[in-house]
Coordinates of C-alpha atoms in Angstrom, one line a residue:
M16 CA 124.4 -50.7 -18.6
T17 CA 127.8 -51.2 -20.1
N18 CA 128.0 -53.1 -23.4
K19 CA 131.5 -54.4 -22.6
P20 CA 131.8 -58.1 -22.1
V21 CA 131.8 -59.2 -18.5
L22 CA 135.2 -60.3 -17.3
L23 CA 134.9 -63.6 -15.4
V24 CA 138.1 -64.4 -13.5
I25 CA 138.4 -68.2 -13.1
A26 CA 140.5 -69.3 -10.1
H27 CA 141.3 -72.9 -9.2
G28 CA 140.1 -72.7 -5.6
S29 CA 141.6 -74.2 -2.4
R30 CA 140.7 -75.5 1.0
D31 CA 143.2 -72.9 2.3
P32 CA 141.2 -69.7 3.0
R33 CA 144.2 -67.5 2.1
H34 CA 143.8 -68.6 -1.6
A35 CA 140.3 -67.1 -2.0
A36 CA 141.2 -64.0 0.0
T37 CA 144.1 -63.3 -2.3
V38 CA 142.0 -63.9 -5.5
H39 CA 139.4 -61.5 -4.2
A40 CA 142.1 -58.9 -3.4
L41 CA 143.5 -59.2 -6.9
V42 CA 140.0 -58.8 -8.4
R43 CA 139.4 -55.7 -6.3
R44 CA 142.6 -54.2 -7.7
V45 CA 141.4 -55.0 -11.3
R46 CA 138.1 -53.3 -10.5
T47 CA 139.9 -50.2 -9.2
L48 CA 141.9 -50.0 -12.4
R49 CA 138.8 -50.4 -14.6
P50 CA 135.7 -49.1 -12.7
D51 CA 133.8 -49.1 -16.0
L52 CA 134.2 -52.9 -16.3
R53 CA 132.1 -55.6 -14.6
V54 CA 134.4 -58.2 -13.1
E55 CA 133.1 -61.4 -11.5
T56 CA 135.0 -64.3 -9.9
G57 CA 134.3 -68.0 -10.1
F58 CA 136.1 -71.0 -8.7
L59 CA 136.7 -74.4 -10.2
D60 CA 136.7 -76.2 -6.9
F61 CA 136.5 -75.8 -3.1
N62 CA 135.2 -72.2 -3.0
V63 CA 132.0 -70.4 -4.0
P64 CA 130.7 -69.1 -6.2
S65 CA 131.4 -71.8 -8.8
V66 CA 132.1 -70.9 -12.4
Q67 CA 128.9 -72.6 -13.5
G68 CA 126.9 -70.7 -10.9
V69 CA 128.3 -67.4 -12.0
L70 CA 127.6 -68.1 -15.6
E71 CA 124.0 -69.1 -14.9
S72 CA 123.5 -66.0 -12.8
L73 CA 124.9 -63.8 -15.6
A74 CA 122.6 -65.4 -18.2
V75 CA 119.5 -64.8 -16.0
Q76 CA 120.5 -61.1 -15.7
G77 CA 120.5 -60.8 -19.5
V78 CA 124.3 -60.7 -20.0
R79 CA 125.3 -62.0 -23.4
D80 CA 129.1 -61.5 -23.7
V81 CA 131.7 -62.9 -21.3
V82 CA 135.4 -63.1 -21.4
A83 CA 136.5 -66.0 -19.2
L84 CA 140.0 -65.5 -17.9
P85 CA 141.9 -68.4 -16.4
L86 CA 143.8 -67.1 -13.3
L87 CA 146.8 -69.3 -14.2
L88 CA 150.4 -68.6 -15.0
T89 CA 150.9 -71.4 -17.6
R90 CA 148.8 -73.2 -20.1
A91 CA 148.6 -76.6 -18.4
F92 CA 145.8 -79.0 -17.7
H93 CA 143.3 -76.6 -16.2
A94 CA 143.6 -74.1 -19.0
K95 CA 143.5 -76.8 -21.7
A96 CA 140.8 -79.2 -20.3
D97 CA 139.1 -78.2 -17.1
I98 CA 138.1 -74.7 -17.9
P99 CA 137.0 -75.4 -21.5
A100 CA 134.8 -78.2 -20.2
V101 CA 133.1 -75.9 -17.7
L102 CA 132.6 -73.2 -20.3
A103 CA 131.1 -75.7 -22.7
D104 CA 128.3 -76.3 -20.2
A105 CA 127.4 -72.7 -19.9
P106 CA 123.9 -71.4 -20.7
P107 CA 123.6 -71.3 -24.5
Q108 CA 122.6 -67.6 -24.7
L109 CA 126.1 -66.6 -23.4
R110 CA 128.8 -65.8 -25.9
I111 CA 132.0 -66.7 -24.1
R112 CA 135.6 -66.3 -25.2
Q113 CA 138.4 -67.8 -23.2
A114 CA 141.3 -65.4 -22.6
E115 CA 144.9 -66.6 -22.6
V116 CA 146.6 -67.4 -19.3
L117 CA 148.6 -64.7 -17.6
G118 CA 152.1 -65.9 -18.3
P119 CA 154.5 -65.3 -19.7
S120 CA 154.6 -61.6 -19.5
P121 CA 157.3 -58.9 -18.8
L122 CA 154.8 -57.5 -16.2
L123 CA 155.0 -60.7 -14.3
L124 CA 158.8 -60.5 -14.2
A125 CA 158.4 -57.0 -12.8
A126 CA 156.0 -58.3 -10.2
L127 CA 158.5 -61.0 -9.2
E128 CA 161.2 -58.3 -8.7
R129 CA 158.7 -56.1 -6.8
R130 CA 158.2 -59.0 -4.3
L131 CA 161.9 -59.6 -4.0
Y132 CA 162.6 -55.9 -3.2
E133 CA 159.7 -55.9 -0.7
A134 CA 161.4 -58.9 1.0
G135 CA 164.6 -56.9 1.5
L136 CA 166.7 -57.0 -1.7
S137 CA 167.6 -53.9 -3.7
P138 CA 168.5 -53.4 -7.3
A139 CA 172.1 -53.1 -6.2
D140 CA 172.0 -56.7 -4.9
K141 CA 171.1 -58.3 -8.3
S142 CA 174.6 -59.1 -9.6
S143 CA 175.5 -61.0 -6.4
T144 CA 172.2 -62.7 -5.8
G145 CA 171.0 -66.0 -7.3
V146 CA 167.3 -66.5 -7.6
V147 CA 165.2 -69.6 -7.5
L148 CA 162.1 -69.2 -9.7
A149 CA 159.9 -71.5 -7.7
S150 CA 156.7 -72.6 -9.5
A151 CA 154.0 -75.0 -8.5
G152 CA 155.1 -77.5 -11.1
S153 CA 153.4 -79.5 -13.9
T154 CA 153.6 -82.6 -16.0
D155 CA 152.7 -80.5 -19.1
P156 CA 155.8 -80.1 -21.4
E157 CA 154.6 -76.7 -22.6
A158 CA 154.2 -75.4 -19.1
I159 CA 157.6 -76.7 -18.0
A160 CA 159.3 -75.2 -21.1
V161 CA 157.7 -71.8 -20.4
I162 CA 159.0 -71.8 -16.8
A163 CA 162.5 -72.7 -18.0
E164 CA 162.4 -69.9 -20.6
I165 CA 161.3 -67.4 -18.0
A166 CA 164.2 -68.3 -15.8
R167 CA 166.6 -67.9 -18.8
E168 CA 165.1 -64.5 -19.7
W169 CA 165.2 -63.2 -16.1
R170 CA 168.8 -64.2 -15.8
H171 CA 169.7 -61.7 -18.5
T172 CA 168.3 -58.8 -16.5
G173 CA 171.3 -58.8 -14.2
W174 CA 170.9 -61.5 -11.5
C175 CA 173.9 -63.6 -10.6
A176 CA 171.9 -66.7 -11.8
V177 CA 168.3 -67.9 -12.0
R178 CA 167.2 -71.5 -11.6
P179 CA 163.7 -72.9 -12.0
A180 CA 162.3 -75.2 -9.3
F181 CA 159.1 -77.1 -8.9
A182 CA 157.0 -77.8 -5.8
S183 CA 154.7 -80.5 -7.1
A184 CA 155.7 -84.1 -6.6
G185 CA 154.0 -84.7 -10.0
S186 CA 156.6 -82.8 -11.9
P187 CA 158.9 -85.0 -14.1
A188 CA 161.9 -86.6 -12.5
G189 CA 165.1 -84.7 -12.7
F190 CA 163.5 -81.3 -12.2
P191 CA 164.8 -79.6 -9.1
R192 CA 162.9 -78.9 -6.0
T193 CA 163.2 -75.5 -4.3
E194 CA 165.8 -76.7 -1.8
D195 CA 167.9 -78.4 -4.5
A196 CA 168.0 -75.2 -6.5
V197 CA 168.9 -73.1 -3.4
R198 CA 171.9 -75.5 -2.8
E199 CA 172.9 -75.3 -6.5
L200 CA 173.1 -71.6 -6.4
R201 CA 175.1 -71.7 -3.2
A202 CA 177.6 -74.1 -4.9
L203 CA 177.7 -71.7 -7.9
G204 CA 179.1 -69.0 -5.6
C205 CA 176.3 -66.6 -5.4
S206 CA 176.7 -64.3 -2.3
R207 CA 173.1 -64.6 -1.4
V208 CA 170.2 -66.8 -2.6
A209 CA 166.6 -65.6 -2.9
V210 CA 163.5 -67.6 -3.6
A211 CA 160.8 -66.0 -5.8
P212 CA 157.5 -68.0 -5.8
Y213 CA 156.0 -67.9 -9.3
V214 CA 152.5 -68.5 -7.9
L215 CA 149.5 -66.3 -7.5
A216 CA 148.1 -67.2 -4.1
P217 CA 149.0 -69.0 -0.9
G218 CA 148.2 -72.7 -0.5
F219 CA 149.6 -76.2 -0.2
L220 CA 152.3 -75.9 -2.9
P221 CA 153.4 -72.4 -2.0
D222 CA 153.8 -73.6 1.6
R223 CA 156.0 -76.4 0.2
I224 CA 158.0 -73.8 -1.7
A225 CA 158.5 -71.8 1.6
R226 CA 159.7 -74.9 3.4
G227 CA 162.2 -75.5 0.6
A228 CA 163.5 -72.0 1.0
A229 CA 164.6 -72.6 4.6
E230 CA 168.3 -72.4 3.6
A231 CA 167.8 -69.3 1.4
D232 CA 168.6 -65.7 2.5
V233 CA 165.4 -64.2 1.2
L234 CA 161.9 -65.6 0.5
A235 CA 159.6 -63.3 -1.5
D236 CA 155.8 -63.3 -1.1
V237 CA 153.5 -64.8 -3.7
L238 CA 152.5 -62.6 -6.6
G239 CA 149.0 -62.1 -5.3
P240 CA 147.3 -58.7 -6.0
A241 CA 150.5 -57.0 -7.3
P242 CA 149.5 -54.1 -9.6
E243 CA 151.5 -55.7 -12.4
V244 CA 149.3 -58.8 -12.2
A245 CA 146.2 -56.8 -12.3
R246 CA 147.5 -55.1 -15.4
V247 CA 148.2 -58.4 -17.1
V248 CA 144.6 -59.5 -16.3
L249 CA 143.3 -56.5 -18.1
E250 CA 145.7 -57.0 -21.1
R251 CA 144.4 -60.5 -21.5
Y252 CA 140.8 -59.3 -21.3
E253 CA 141.3 -56.7 -24.0
A254 CA 143.1 -59.2 -26.3
A255 CA 140.2 -61.7 -25.9
R256 CA 137.6 -59.0 -26.3
A257 CA 138.9 -57.6 -29.6
P258 CA 137.6 -60.4 -31.8
M259 CA 134.2 -60.1 -30.1
L260 CA 134.1 -56.4 -31.0
T261 CA 135.0 -57.2 -34.6
A262 CA 132.2 -59.8 -34.8
V263 CA 129.6 -57.4 -33.4
S264 CA 130.6 -54.6 -35.9
A265 CA 130.8 -56.9 -38.9

């Protein structure tokens, strides 16, 4: 049996069956990249297995070390409150370390560009194309600031312009919706406008992003099981695992 900590990928869950299917596809890709690593999946809501159920099963099997990785792009409420609360109720024999969320990461920018190229753009289109970086949205100031910074950083890679947009009605007033950002880029003079969903899996808010992209020229797919996303998962796992190895060897 491997002595590596088990990687527990924690997804939000959704009533939309596409969500769980996409999460499982991403986890399969992670397993393909690291066949030596045990990877489990747990959901906070709507889907099974639950995070608590997976943790209890691992404890019964004699597992002791777990890296719990939030399948989230920003450090908002779920990463700061929901997931720590669930992990606090885990069986006491488990040593659990919560990994950082996936974003921001240069690999995620690469995944966003991959999706845009798969939707029909090419690198030659960058200078004439405005991009809407469409996220689910949040009321958390840290998460909002991260999305804005990603848009600024991405703009410097050669796109005509990049504007952040938010799908959630709960986002603070004054932050653009997808359709508003599309129109802003049109007014700015970009020859074409593309919408890049900065979301991991299909569901209610990604569908809202898609509706907001009706006037855009290109709508990319969600990040899903892109190879770059799988690599970020493993990077976060290794970063969280390092202190556990130090503790064991001390």
